[in-house]
């Protein structure tokens, strides 16, 4: 079978062919759908030959086509000279967090809240909206930039996404609930057989399949009758149908009720399956595609009037999208909590950007539909588009040639999307296997890692690798082996000793498709040569549980690779599509933390984002490492952003209107997307290449307290830690003289390499090089504690402090105490000197006699600070008079 088909399609075509050969009745229906949603990579952009062979295009993107084909046509399509490769509609899920969403990580420090304040103790879970206020309106917030996100949805009722009863969300796109049935151009039947199996629920763990035969023309009443709730799985409100008569007009099914709830995640709703009746082989007769449901700001605002959310269809089943969106565009908030020394701040990097959240199903097709919609919306609004992606999968060649990766690089390269920030993945950790013979699986909620190994098989030599399988592994475990060059590897698999160390009947030599039993476990092996475009070789294999025991035998399974052509071969092996609770991984001594990026994080033109810890300056242990596995070993990720202890919004299902710390590159990618939105507001005409170049050039280099930085960590840092302030400065180019710095939202300030007291000490040391600076330092020493207390307790002083954007001012001054720090002239578009004046007036009324005296005596010096770098304080005396 041609290597242009990916492994999943090879298996599906083989299963369909086997069924067709054994078919005994004209009314027999295939046990699996006889069509497949696929993507085709062409040598050029002419789709005529592919479509003539039976492929039906839904979305064309240059050399890549997304659409539908009959399984019986796929081999003929793959044989065309115009076709480079054909891939199945691959499943990809949101990336596992390094700790489960909603679970607190280790304590984190909070930002400073008042002049001279010390680091606060960990506040615990942040409070709800009581007493919340916006701490600062910044000059650059991402205005005029569209920021799209592909994720699990969003909780529109969370205060991070609304202000005064109005939503801050530009648009919602749902590509999970609506499926449209259309007639193919090849339609030649007179009736449609419909099948749909409801997703299991707690009350219906094994739901029955709904079937109906509908002769043409299919009217709306006919179609509704097929979905009549004659089974307990479907209730009124669960399914809405419309359209027809078919085939002249499409039919549509929109799911709701229990299928769009906190019980059933709509991303897992299966596709409706349609066959010609009576069944006949041939080109695809029916096309079933997911179509987007759009919710604009007016509809969202209307839903906000009903906080119970019962009537609003757009949801976030697991809270992941709500969390990631709050990192990118959440409104700045200051929360006061009893017992805290100062407020706790939350908010997104680019709260002024227009958020478009797309809830997508697990297949690539719905994500392509969502991106296509976002591109059209950005064009209509004449705004640059940035996209954040925090989902992925682990299989594939890891070289940027997956079709989704090529599609993303294509829309970036042609300017349709200005930048795409993709999470690198959380597969970079190496985890030891439990002691041999243990019966305990990993604790629930703690993901295991160790899903990559690599090595070299010498010419005519052999190499082995061990796969540890934990107790009660009830899932099919899949693996992919990739190697390059003229070498030829045979494959063998040996069961653990408690399964009598049985092996395959004989080693599998390429090319081959083999099914066999190993110690009563069904094992499938596919060995393919010359996978395009780089001509790499792939061995894919899976181990299924023993049917009688419904589990895979625990212990170490051994892979044996034998080289037979006299040429050494480097190889990589990955666990197939690891889930959070996958119970198989490689032996600890054989695990390789590099080349662990998730797809589509391997897209060449995307900005792939790793995660680091702001406090200890270390790369996150779980953050996936590069480089790519292409011939040039392209370095990835490009940059790193905060990915440990990130305070994010919690959907109401998990924690009503609250925030909590989370770990994972899922939160680093939206951070970078927000930074790019800030850059584009400052310089709207930047190209994708200029954005990436300036973003990387402005990064703070990785500096580890444990020198030297380990090689595997260097493979995960990229250019280093993203510095939003420097990135915006580079985007603007040389600043206009006298304009002062641009002030960013509080969440956009970079991580600090030293504790707050050390940064404050450095700032003071530099200030004290002049008489005026020594005066300012003395004022801070005498009055910081009192001013901080007044800010937290006296309403008029609190208002004056926040109106002058005091938290943002401190964030700017303390962000990097080693740079030349100019005090901003304006904050939030308002004069900082005027704000300081109002604060001094209030302090003169409410402060102690000593504070009142100093506020009056040194008023001129304090009002002269805006626009002055520390180095220029030598030009002022201690009363603010120029010398």
mmCIF file of N, CA, C and O in Angstrom, residues 13 205 233 265 295 301 303 348 414 577 617 659 700 707 715 721 767 806 829 870:
data_model
loop_
_atom_site.group_PDB
_atom_site.id
_atom_site.type_symbol
_atom_site.label_atom_id
_atom_site.label_comp_id
_atom_site.label_asym_id
_atom_site.label_seq_id
_atom_site.Cartn_x
_atom_site.Cartn_y
_atom_site.Cartn_z
ATOM 1 N N UNK A 13 -8.522 1.772 5.411
ATOM 2 C CA UNK A 13 -8.714 1.228 4.071
ATOM 3 C C UNK A 13 -8.630 -0.293 4.104
ATOM 4 O O UNK A 13 -9.425 -0.993 3.456
ATOM 5 N N UNK A 205 -24.665 4.649 29.862
ATOM 6 C CA UNK A 205 -23.250 4.358 29.560
ATOM 7 C C UNK A 205 -23.057 3.621 28.253
ATOM 8 O O UNK A 205 -21.981 3.689 27.662
ATOM 9 N N UNK A 233 -31.997 7.970 25.284
ATOM 10 C CA UNK A 233 -30.796 8.795 25.124
ATOM 11 C C UNK A 233 -31.116 10.191 24.613
ATOM 12 O O UNK A 233 -30.332 11.108 24.821
ATOM 13 N N UNK A 265 -19.359 16.924 27.179
ATOM 14 C CA UNK A 265 -18.565 17.920 26.468
ATOM 15 C C UNK A 265 -18.908 17.828 24.983
ATOM 16 O O UNK A 265 -18.691 16.795 24.342
ATOM 17 N N UNK A 295 -21.815 33.845 17.739
ATOM 18 C CA UNK A 295 -22.488 34.668 18.751
ATOM 19 C C UNK A 295 -21.759 36.012 18.812
ATOM 20 O O UNK A 295 -20.553 36.062 19.112
ATOM 21 N N UNK A 301 -24.173 39.966 25.450
ATOM 22 C CA UNK A 301 -24.701 40.899 26.443
ATOM 23 C C UNK A 301 -26.093 40.489 26.912
ATOM 24 O O UNK A 301 -26.422 40.607 28.098
ATOM 25 N N UNK A 303 -27.188 37.472 27.060
ATOM 26 C CA UNK A 303 -27.028 36.308 27.942
ATOM 27 C C UNK A 303 -26.553 36.726 29.323
ATOM 28 O O UNK A 303 -26.867 36.061 30.326
ATOM 29 N N UNK A 348 -5.105 40.162 31.844
ATOM 30 C CA UNK A 348 -4.440 39.667 30.664
ATOM 31 C C UNK A 348 -3.356 40.597 30.176
ATOM 32 O O UNK A 348 -3.297 41.772 30.546
ATOM 33 N N UNK A 414 1.275 33.813 3.990
ATOM 34 C CA UNK A 414 0.578 34.656 3.014
ATOM 35 C C UNK A 414 -0.045 35.891 3.644
ATOM 36 O O UNK A 414 -0.731 36.661 2.961
ATOM 37 N N UNK A 577 -0.241 9.687 20.972
ATOM 38 C CA UNK A 577 -1.328 10.477 21.570
ATOM 39 C C UNK A 577 -1.459 10.256 23.064
ATOM 40 O O UNK A 577 -2.459 9.738 23.548
ATOM 41 N N UNK A 617 13.565 31.191 37.842
ATOM 42 C CA UNK A 617 14.253 31.413 36.565
ATOM 43 C C UNK A 617 14.595 30.129 35.835
ATOM 44 O O UNK A 617 15.399 30.125 34.916
ATOM 45 N N UNK A 659 -9.943 32.870 40.851
ATOM 46 C CA UNK A 659 -8.687 32.683 40.141
ATOM 47 C C UNK A 659 -7.855 31.662 40.897
ATOM 48 O O UNK A 659 -7.990 31.499 42.108
ATOM 49 N N UNK A 700 14.832 38.267 27.303
ATOM 50 C CA UNK A 700 15.892 38.168 28.299
ATOM 51 C C UNK A 700 16.501 36.774 28.189
ATOM 52 O O UNK A 700 15.775 35.775 28.218
ATOM 53 N N UNK A 707 24.482 26.727 37.118
ATOM 54 C CA UNK A 707 25.288 26.811 35.913
ATOM 55 C C UNK A 707 26.072 25.526 35.700
ATOM 56 O O UNK A 707 26.533 24.914 36.660
ATOM 57 N N UNK A 715 17.701 23.348 24.780
ATOM 58 C CA UNK A 715 16.833 22.965 23.667
ATOM 59 C C UNK A 715 15.385 23.365 23.905
ATOM 60 O O UNK A 715 14.565 23.250 22.991
ATOM 61 N N UNK A 721 13.421 34.357 27.832
ATOM 62 C CA UNK A 721 12.172 34.799 28.452
ATOM 63 C C UNK A 721 11.621 36.020 27.727
ATOM 64 O O UNK A 721 12.315 37.023 27.564
ATOM 65 N N UNK A 767 19.654 55.405 42.436
ATOM 66 C CA UNK A 767 19.103 56.734 42.702
ATOM 67 C C UNK A 767 20.027 57.547 43.596
ATOM 68 O O UNK A 767 20.157 58.769 43.448
ATOM 69 N N UNK A 806 -0.797 53.900 40.147
ATOM 70 C CA UNK A 806 0.364 53.591 40.967
ATOM 71 C C UNK A 806 0.906 52.186 40.789
ATOM 72 O O UNK A 806 2.132 52.005 40.677
ATOM 73 N N UNK A 829 -2.981 57.671 29.406
ATOM 74 C CA UNK A 829 -3.346 58.862 28.651
ATOM 75 C C UNK A 829 -3.492 60.105 29.505
ATOM 76 O O UNK A 829 -3.890 61.160 28.998
ATOM 77 N N UNK A 870 16.841 58.070 35.869
ATOM 78 C CA UNK A 870 17.606 58.181 37.105
ATOM 79 C C UNK A 870 18.920 58.925 36.901
ATOM 80 O O UNK A 870 19.359 59.700 37.749
#
